[in-house]
CSV table of C-alpha atoms and ligand atoms in Angstrom, one decimal:
chain,number,residue,atom,x,y,z
A,1,MET,CA,14.5,-11.1,27.9
A,2,SER,CA,10.6,-10.8,27.8
A,3,ASP,CA,8.1,-13.8,26.5
A,4,ILE,CA,7.3,-11.9,23.8
A,5,GLN,CA,10.9,-11.1,22.9
A,6,GLN,CA,11.8,-14.8,23.1
A,7,GLN,CA,8.7,-15.8,21.0
A,8,LEU,CA,9.8,-13.3,18.2
A,9,LEU,CA,13.5,-14.3,17.9
A,10,THR,CA,12.1,-18.1,17.9
A,11,SER,CA,9.1,-18.2,15.7
A,12,ALA,CA,10.3,-15.0,13.6
A,13,ASP,CA,6.4,-14.7,13.3
A,14,PHE,CA,5.7,-10.5,13.8
A,15,LEU,CA,2.4,-11.3,12.0
A,16,ALA,CA,1.4,-13.9,14.3
A,17,ILE,CA,2.1,-11.5,17.3
A,18,THR,CA,0.5,-8.6,15.7
A,19,ARG,CA,-2.6,-10.8,15.5
A,20,GLN,CA,-2.4,-11.9,19.2
A,21,PHE,CA,-2.3,-8.5,20.2
A,22,PRO,CA,-4.3,-6.4,17.9
A,23,ASP,CA,-4.8,-3.0,19.8
A,24,ALA,CA,-1.4,-2.8,21.5
A,25,LEU,CA,1.6,-5.1,22.6
A,26,PRO,CA,2.3,-5.8,26.3
A,27,GLU,CA,5.8,-3.9,25.7
A,28,THR,CA,8.0,-2.4,22.8
A,29,PHE,CA,11.6,-3.1,22.4
A,30,THR,CA,14.5,-2.9,20.4
A,31,VAL,CA,16.9,-6.2,19.6
A,32,HIS,CA,20.4,-6.2,18.2
A,33,LEU,CA,20.4,-9.1,15.3
A,34,THR,CA,23.7,-10.4,14.3
A,35,HIS,CA,23.8,-11.8,10.5
A,36,PRO,CA,25.0,-15.2,10.9
A,37,THR,CA,27.8,-15.7,8.6
A,38,SER,CA,28.8,-11.8,7.7
A,39,GLY,CA,28.7,-10.7,11.5
A,40,LEU,CA,26.8,-7.7,10.6
A,41,GLN,CA,24.4,-6.1,12.9
A,42,THR,CA,20.7,-5.0,12.4
A,43,LEU,CA,18.9,-2.9,15.2
A,44,MET,CA,15.4,-4.5,15.2
A,45,SER,CA,12.7,-2.5,16.7
A,46,VAL,CA,9.3,-3.2,17.9
A,47,LEU,CA,7.3,0.1,17.7
A,48,ASP,CA,3.8,-1.2,18.4
A,49,THR,CA,1.6,-3.6,17.1
A,50,GLY,CA,2.1,-4.3,13.5
A,51,VAL,CA,4.8,-1.6,13.5
A,52,ILE,CA,8.5,-3.3,13.4
A,53,SER,CA,11.6,-1.6,11.5
A,54,PHE,CA,15.3,-3.2,10.7
A,55,GLU,CA,18.0,-0.6,10.4
A,56,PRO,CA,21.6,-1.9,9.7
A,57,VAL,CA,24.4,-0.6,12.3
A,58,ASP,CA,27.6,0.7,11.2
A,59,GLN,CA,27.2,0.3,7.6
A,60,PHE,CA,26.1,2.5,4.7
A,61,THR,CA,22.9,2.9,3.7
A,62,ASP,CA,21.1,5.1,1.5
A,63,SER,CA,17.4,4.7,1.5
A,64,ASP,CA,14.4,4.6,3.9
A,65,ILE,CA,12.1,1.9,2.6
A,66,VAL,CA,8.2,1.8,4.0
A,67,LEU,CA,6.2,-1.4,3.0
A,68,SER,CA,2.7,-1.2,4.3
A,69,SER,CA,0.0,-4.0,4.1
A,70,ALA,CA,-3.4,-4.6,5.8
A,71,VAL,CA,-4.3,-1.2,5.7
A,72,HIS,CA,-7.3,-3.4,4.5
A,73,GLY,CA,-7.0,-6.3,6.7
A,74,ASN,CA,-8.6,-8.9,4.1
A,75,GLU,CA,-5.8,-8.3,1.5
A,76,THR,CA,-3.7,-11.2,2.6
A,77,ALA,CA,-1.1,-11.7,0.0
A,78,PRO,CA,0.9,-8.6,0.8
A,79,ILE,CA,0.8,-9.2,4.1
A,80,GLU,CA,2.3,-12.7,3.9
A,81,ILE,CA,4.8,-11.1,1.5
A,82,CYS,CA,5.8,-8.7,4.3
A,83,GLN,CA,6.1,-11.5,6.9
A,84,GLN,CA,8.2,-13.6,4.8
A,85,LEU,CA,10.3,-10.4,4.2
A,86,ILE,CA,10.2,-9.8,8.0
A,87,ALA,CA,10.9,-13.1,9.0
A,88,GLN,CA,13.6,-13.7,6.5
A,89,ILE,CA,15.8,-10.8,8.1
A,90,ILE,CA,15.1,-11.8,11.6
A,91,LYS,CA,16.4,-15.5,10.8
A,92,GLY,CA,19.5,-13.7,8.8
A,93,GLU,CA,18.4,-15.3,5.5
A,94,LEU,CA,18.1,-12.1,3.8
A,95,ALA,CA,21.0,-9.5,4.1
A,96,LEU,CA,19.9,-6.3,5.0
A,97,LYS,CA,21.7,-3.3,3.4
A,98,GLN,CA,18.5,-0.4,3.8
A,99,ARG,CA,16.4,1.1,6.6
A,100,VAL,CA,13.1,-0.7,6.5
A,101,LEU,CA,9.9,-0.1,8.2
A,102,PHE,CA,6.9,-2.7,8.0
A,103,LEU,CA,3.4,-1.7,8.7
A,104,PHE,CA,0.3,-4.3,9.2
A,105,GLY,CA,-1.8,-1.1,9.1
A,106,ASN,CA,-5.0,-2.8,10.8
A,107,PRO,CA,-4.3,-5.6,13.0
A,108,ALA,CA,-8.1,-5.6,13.9
A,109,SER,CA,-9.7,-6.3,10.5
A,110,ILE,CA,-6.9,-8.8,9.5
A,111,ASN,CA,-8.4,-10.8,12.7
A,112,ILE,CA,-12.1,-10.7,11.7
A,113,GLY,CA,-11.2,-11.0,7.7
A,114,GLU,CA,-12.6,-7.7,6.5
A,115,ARG,CA,-11.3,-4.8,4.9
A,116,PHE,CA,-11.6,-2.6,8.0
A,117,VAL,CA,-13.6,-2.5,11.3
A,118,GLU,CA,-15.5,0.4,11.6
A,119,GLU,CA,-14.0,3.0,8.7
A,120,ASN,CA,-11.9,2.7,5.6
A,121,LEU,CA,-8.4,3.2,6.7
A,122,ASN,CA,-6.8,4.5,3.6
A,123,ARG,CA,-9.2,7.4,3.6
A,124,LEU,CA,-8.0,8.5,6.9
A,125,PHE,CA,-4.4,10.1,6.2
A,126,SER,CA,-2.9,13.1,5.7
A,127,GLY,CA,-4.6,14.2,9.1
A,128,ALA,CA,-8.1,13.1,8.0
A,129,HIS,CA,-8.2,11.1,10.7
A,130,SER,CA,-9.1,14.2,13.0
A,131,ASP,CA,-11.9,15.7,10.7
A,132,GLY,CA,-15.6,15.5,11.3
A,133,GLU,CA,-16.0,13.4,14.4
A,134,GLY,CA,-12.4,13.8,15.1
A,135,LEU,CA,-10.5,10.8,16.6
A,136,CYS,CA,-13.9,8.8,17.2
A,137,ASN,CA,-13.0,5.2,16.3
A,138,LYS,CA,-9.9,2.8,16.3
A,139,GLU,CA,-8.9,3.3,12.4
A,140,ARG,CA,-8.8,7.1,13.1
A,141,HIS,CA,-6.4,6.6,16.3
A,142,ARG,CA,-4.3,3.8,13.7
A,143,ALA,CA,-4.2,6.5,10.8
A,144,LEU,CA,-2.6,8.9,13.3
A,145,ALA,CA,-0.5,6.5,15.0
A,146,LEU,CA,0.6,5.3,11.6
A,147,GLU,CA,1.6,8.7,10.4
A,148,ASN,CA,3.4,9.2,13.6
A,149,TYR,CA,5.7,5.8,12.5
A,150,VAL,CA,6.2,6.9,9.4
A,151,ARG,CA,7.2,10.7,9.9
A,152,ASP,CA,9.6,9.5,12.8
A,153,PHE,CA,11.3,6.8,10.5
A,154,PHE,CA,12.0,9.5,7.6
A,155,ASP,CA,13.0,12.2,10.0
A,156,GLN,CA,15.4,9.5,11.9
A,157,GLY,CA,16.7,8.6,8.0
A,158,ALA,CA,17.3,12.8,7.4
A,159,THR,CA,19.7,12.4,10.3
A,160,ILE,CA,22.3,9.9,8.6
A,161,ALA,CA,25.1,11.9,6.5
A,162,GLY,CA,24.6,11.8,2.9
A,163,GLU,CA,21.9,12.0,0.2
A,164,ARG,CA,19.3,9.3,0.9
A,165,THR,CA,15.8,8.5,-1.3
A,166,ARG,CA,12.8,7.4,0.3
A,167,PHE,CA,10.0,5.0,-0.6
A,168,HIS,CA,6.6,4.1,0.4
A,169,TYR,CA,5.2,1.0,-1.2
A,170,ASP,CA,1.5,0.3,-0.1
A,171,LEU,CA,0.3,-3.2,-0.7
A,172,HIS,CA,-3.0,-4.3,-1.5
A,173,THR,CA,-5.0,-6.5,-3.2
A,174,ALA,CA,-8.2,-5.8,-5.5
A,175,ILE,CA,-11.6,-6.4,-4.3
A,176,ARG,CA,-12.5,-7.8,-7.6
A,177,GLY,CA,-10.3,-9.1,-10.6
A,178,SER,CA,-9.3,-6.9,-12.7
A,179,LYS,CA,-8.4,-6.8,-16.8
A,180,ASN,CA,-4.8,-6.0,-15.4
A,181,ASP,CA,-4.0,-8.4,-12.8
A,182,LYS,CA,-1.4,-5.8,-11.2
A,183,PHE,CA,-1.7,-2.2,-11.0
A,184,ALA,CA,-0.4,0.7,-8.8
A,185,VAL,CA,-1.9,4.4,-8.1
A,186,TYR,CA,0.5,6.7,-8.6
A,187,PRO,CA,-0.4,9.6,-6.1
A,188,PHE,CA,-0.7,13.5,-7.2
A,189,LEU,CA,2.9,15.1,-7.0
A,190,HIS,CA,1.5,18.6,-7.8
A,191,GLY,CA,3.6,19.2,-10.8
A,192,LYS,CA,6.6,17.4,-10.0
A,193,PRO,CA,7.8,15.0,-12.5
A,194,ARG,CA,6.7,11.3,-12.5
A,195,ASN,CA,9.5,9.3,-11.7
A,196,LYS,CA,10.2,7.0,-15.0
A,197,GLN,CA,12.7,4.4,-13.0
A,198,GLN,CA,9.9,4.0,-10.0
A,199,LEU,CA,8.1,2.8,-13.0
A,200,GLN,CA,10.7,0.4,-14.2
A,201,PHE,CA,10.6,-0.8,-10.5
A,202,LEU,CA,7.1,-1.7,-10.6
A,203,LEU,CA,7.4,-3.2,-13.7
A,204,SER,CA,9.9,-5.4,-12.6
A,205,CYS,CA,7.4,-6.6,-9.9
A,206,GLY,CA,5.1,-7.4,-12.6
A,207,ILE,CA,3.1,-4.4,-12.6
A,208,ASN,CA,2.6,-2.4,-15.9
A,209,THR,CA,-0.6,-0.5,-15.3
A,210,ILE,CA,-0.6,3.0,-13.5
A,211,LEU,CA,-3.3,5.2,-12.5
A,212,LEU,CA,-2.0,8.5,-12.3
A,213,SER,CA,-3.7,10.6,-9.4
A,214,HIS,CA,-4.5,14.1,-10.3
A,215,SER,CA,-5.7,15.3,-6.9
A,216,PRO,CA,-4.5,15.0,-3.3
A,217,THR,CA,-6.5,12.3,-1.7
A,218,THR,CA,-6.5,10.8,2.3
A,219,THR,CA,-4.4,7.6,0.8
A,220,PHE,CA,-1.2,6.6,2.7
A,221,SER,CA,0.6,6.6,-0.2
A,222,TYR,CA,-0.2,10.1,-1.2
A,223,PHE,CA,0.6,11.6,2.6
A,224,SER,CA,4.1,10.0,2.1
A,225,ALA,CA,4.7,11.2,-1.2
A,226,ASN,CA,3.1,14.8,-0.2
A,227,GLU,CA,4.9,15.4,3.1
A,228,PHE,CA,7.8,13.2,2.8
A,229,ASN,CA,8.7,13.7,-0.8
A,230,ALA,CA,9.0,9.8,-0.9
A,231,HIS,CA,8.6,7.6,-3.9
A,232,ALA,CA,5.1,6.3,-3.1
A,233,PHE,CA,2.3,4.0,-4.6
A,234,THR,CA,-0.9,2.3,-3.8
A,235,VAL,CA,0.1,-1.1,-5.1
A,236,GLU,CA,-2.8,-3.5,-6.0
A,237,LEU,CA,-1.2,-7.0,-6.6
A,238,GLY,CA,-4.3,-9.0,-7.8
A,239,LYS,CA,-7.6,-10.3,-6.1
A,240,VAL,CA,-8.3,-10.6,-2.5
A,241,MET,CA,-8.2,-14.4,-1.5
A,242,PRO,CA,-8.2,-15.7,2.2
A,243,PHE,CA,-5.0,-16.6,3.9
A,244,GLY,CA,-3.4,-19.6,2.8
A,245,GLU,CA,-5.3,-19.7,-0.4
A,246,ASN,CA,-3.0,-17.1,-2.3
A,247,ASN,CA,-0.9,-18.6,-5.0
A,248,MET,CA,2.5,-16.8,-3.8
A,249,ALA,CA,3.9,-17.5,-7.5
A,250,ASN,CA,1.7,-14.9,-8.7
A,251,PHE,CA,3.6,-12.5,-6.3
A,252,SER,CA,7.0,-13.9,-6.6
A,253,ASN,CA,8.4,-11.0,-8.9
A,254,CYS,CA,7.2,-8.5,-6.4
A,255,LYS,CA,9.0,-10.2,-3.6
A,256,ASN,CA,12.1,-10.7,-5.3
A,257,ALA,CA,12.0,-7.3,-6.7
A,258,LEU,CA,11.4,-6.0,-2.8
A,259,THR,CA,14.3,-8.2,-2.1
A,260,LEU,CA,16.6,-6.6,-4.2
A,261,LEU,CA,15.9,-3.2,-2.8
A,262,LEU,CA,16.0,-4.2,0.6
A,263,THR,CA,19.5,-6.0,0.2
A,264,ALA,CA,21.0,-3.0,-2.2
A,265,GLN,CA,21.8,-5.2,-4.9
A,266,ASP,CA,21.4,-3.8,-8.6
A,267,LEU,CA,17.6,-3.9,-9.6
A,268,GLY,CA,18.5,-4.7,-13.6
A,269,LEU,CA,15.9,-1.8,-14.6
A,270,ALA,CA,15.8,-1.8,-18.1
A,271,GLU,CA,15.4,2.2,-20.0
A,272,PHE,CA,11.6,3.2,-20.0
A,273,ASP,CA,9.5,2.7,-22.7
A,274,GLU,CA,5.7,4.1,-22.2
A,275,SER,CA,5.0,1.2,-24.5
A,276,ASP,CA,5.7,-1.3,-21.7
A,277,PHE,CA,2.7,0.3,-20.0
A,278,ASN,CA,-1.0,0.9,-19.7
A,279,ILE,CA,-1.1,4.2,-18.4
A,280,TYR,CA,-4.5,5.7,-17.3
A,281,GLU,CA,-5.9,8.8,-15.2
A,282,ILE,CA,-8.4,9.2,-12.8
A,283,PHE,CA,-11.5,11.1,-15.2
A,284,LYS,CA,-14.7,11.3,-12.8
A,285,THR,CA,-15.4,10.5,-9.1
A,286,ILE,CA,-18.9,9.0,-8.8
A,287,ASN,CA,-20.2,9.3,-5.2
A,288,ARG,CA,-23.6,7.8,-3.8
A,289,GLU,CA,-25.9,10.7,-3.1
A,290,THR,CA,-29.2,9.0,-2.8
A,291,GLU,CA,-30.9,5.5,-1.4
A,292,ASP,CA,-31.4,4.5,-5.0
A,293,PHE,CA,-28.1,4.3,-6.4
A,294,TYR,CA,-27.4,1.0,-8.4
A,295,LEU,CA,-24.4,0.2,-10.6
A,296,THR,CA,-25.4,-1.3,-14.2
A,297,PHE,CA,-23.0,-3.6,-14.6
A,298,ALA,CA,-22.2,-7.5,-13.0
A,299,GLU,CA,-21.0,-7.5,-9.4
A,300,ASP,CA,-17.9,-9.1,-10.6
A,301,ALA,CA,-17.1,-6.6,-13.3
A,302,GLU,CA,-13.3,-6.5,-13.7
A,303,ASN,CA,-11.6,-3.3,-13.0
A,304,PHE,CA,-10.5,-1.3,-16.1
A,305,THR,CA,-13.5,-3.0,-18.1
A,306,ASP,CA,-14.7,-0.1,-20.5
A,307,TYR,CA,-17.9,0.5,-22.3
A,308,PRO,CA,-19.2,2.3,-25.2
A,309,LEU,CA,-19.8,5.8,-25.4
A,310,ASP,CA,-23.2,6.6,-23.7
A,311,HIS,CA,-23.2,3.6,-21.9
A,312,VAL,CA,-25.1,4.0,-18.2
A,313,LEU,CA,-22.7,3.0,-15.6
A,314,ALA,CA,-24.7,4.2,-12.6
A,315,VAL,CA,-28.2,5.4,-11.7
A,316,ASP,CA,-28.5,7.4,-8.6
A,317,GLY,CA,-32.1,8.2,-8.1
A,318,ALA,CA,-32.7,10.6,-11.2
A,319,ILE,CA,-29.4,11.0,-12.3
A,320,GLU,CA,-27.9,8.9,-15.1
A,321,HIS,CA,-24.0,8.3,-15.0
A,322,LYS,CA,-23.0,7.7,-18.6
A,323,VAL,CA,-19.5,6.9,-20.4
A,324,THR,CA,-18.6,10.3,-22.5
A,325,VAL,CA,-15.1,9.6,-23.7
A,326,PRO,CA,-14.1,6.6,-26.0
A,327,GLY,CA,-12.0,4.3,-23.6
A,328,GLU,CA,-13.9,5.1,-20.0
A,329,ALA,CA,-13.1,2.5,-17.9
A,330,ILE,CA,-14.3,1.6,-14.5
A,331,ILE,CA,-12.5,1.5,-11.3
A,332,PHE,CA,-13.1,0.3,-7.6
A,333,PRO,CA,-16.9,0.2,-8.0
A,334,ASN,CA,-18.6,-0.6,-4.5
A,335,ALA,CA,-22.3,0.5,-4.7
A,336,HIS,CA,-23.0,-0.2,-1.1
A,337,VAL,CA,-20.7,2.8,0.2
A,338,ALA,CA,-22.8,5.2,2.5
A,339,ILE,CA,-24.3,7.9,1.1
A,340,GLY,CA,-21.6,11.0,0.1
A,341,GLN,CA,-19.0,8.3,0.0
A,342,ARG,CA,-17.3,7.6,-3.6
A,343,ALA,CA,-18.9,4.3,-5.4
A,344,LEU,CA,-16.9,4.4,-8.8
A,345,LEU,CA,-14.2,5.8,-10.4
A,346,THR,CA,-13.9,5.8,-14.0
A,347,VAL,CA,-10.3,6.2,-16.0
A,348,ILE,CA,-9.2,7.1,-19.4
A,349,PRO,CA,-6.2,6.1,-21.3
A,350,CYS,CA,-3.4,8.8,-21.1
A,351,ASN,CA,0.4,9.6,-21.4
A,352,ILE,CA,2.6,9.8,-18.7
A,353,ASP,CA,3.5,13.5,-17.7
B,1,LIG,ZN1,-6.7,-2.2,-0.1
């Protein structure tokens, strides 16, 4: 057995190995894990740095689950949640009953504690990695590779007899605080109905704010929803903190819900009731068009803060971007983006479609 296999089996710390080899592992490998009490086997496949799958052997499964984190490298809480789940599976503390693929999206950016190294990975999916200048940086190569790992994982699941359900939760934390601490972006489904059970699942994760996207995007969750008909969400679990400074109690609902999903236990979901949720839709996308761009609100204004009608939100050279609808609120502001990039979204309350 090689050093790296030995290291993984003794430490169960796939995150440490990923951080040790941020660009590529010295080798890839598969290992059969035997659960200490049940004797059931799980096939562990280490496919790349930050890419590891677990598949129950000779057991009934009906779900293919992708859990991604570190698509933005400084968003540590989801990385810690996923590392804990991986460790529990390797140590036999979690009796896995479904296929799962874990992805640490951008290992190099984890190591520098930044959102990304050269380019925002979560703008590079659905082929955007190859647009414009093409595969010109590591994030673009990684986006292509991650697409292929997800495709292979779902394709392999499709070879298993019986009806299966695909899931992809792309786990993030927001740069800023949020009036609604945790929220999820529900990608555009091209008119297909939104899944209420999935909203109940998110509620069980502690997420009651849902942002409906009404157009195709280049995010990871849209990629999986659109190309593989997966139940896919960008899940925002709170505010960015350095490693070790996350209050993991804030994430216990989420970790518990994911554990139930992986172990095929009853999720205990209640009937859907829209009044349990704050549902928003994206109203405006404001791109930065000039050098003279600024946002009028405080640097630390929280996501989902709303402003009165006619309030100026952003000034871009001669253009003023104003509130035009009651309840219009800001989300994901970032004045420091490159010209032509998105500096702000606004959202308005809506009903689930
Ligand atoms: Zn993020």
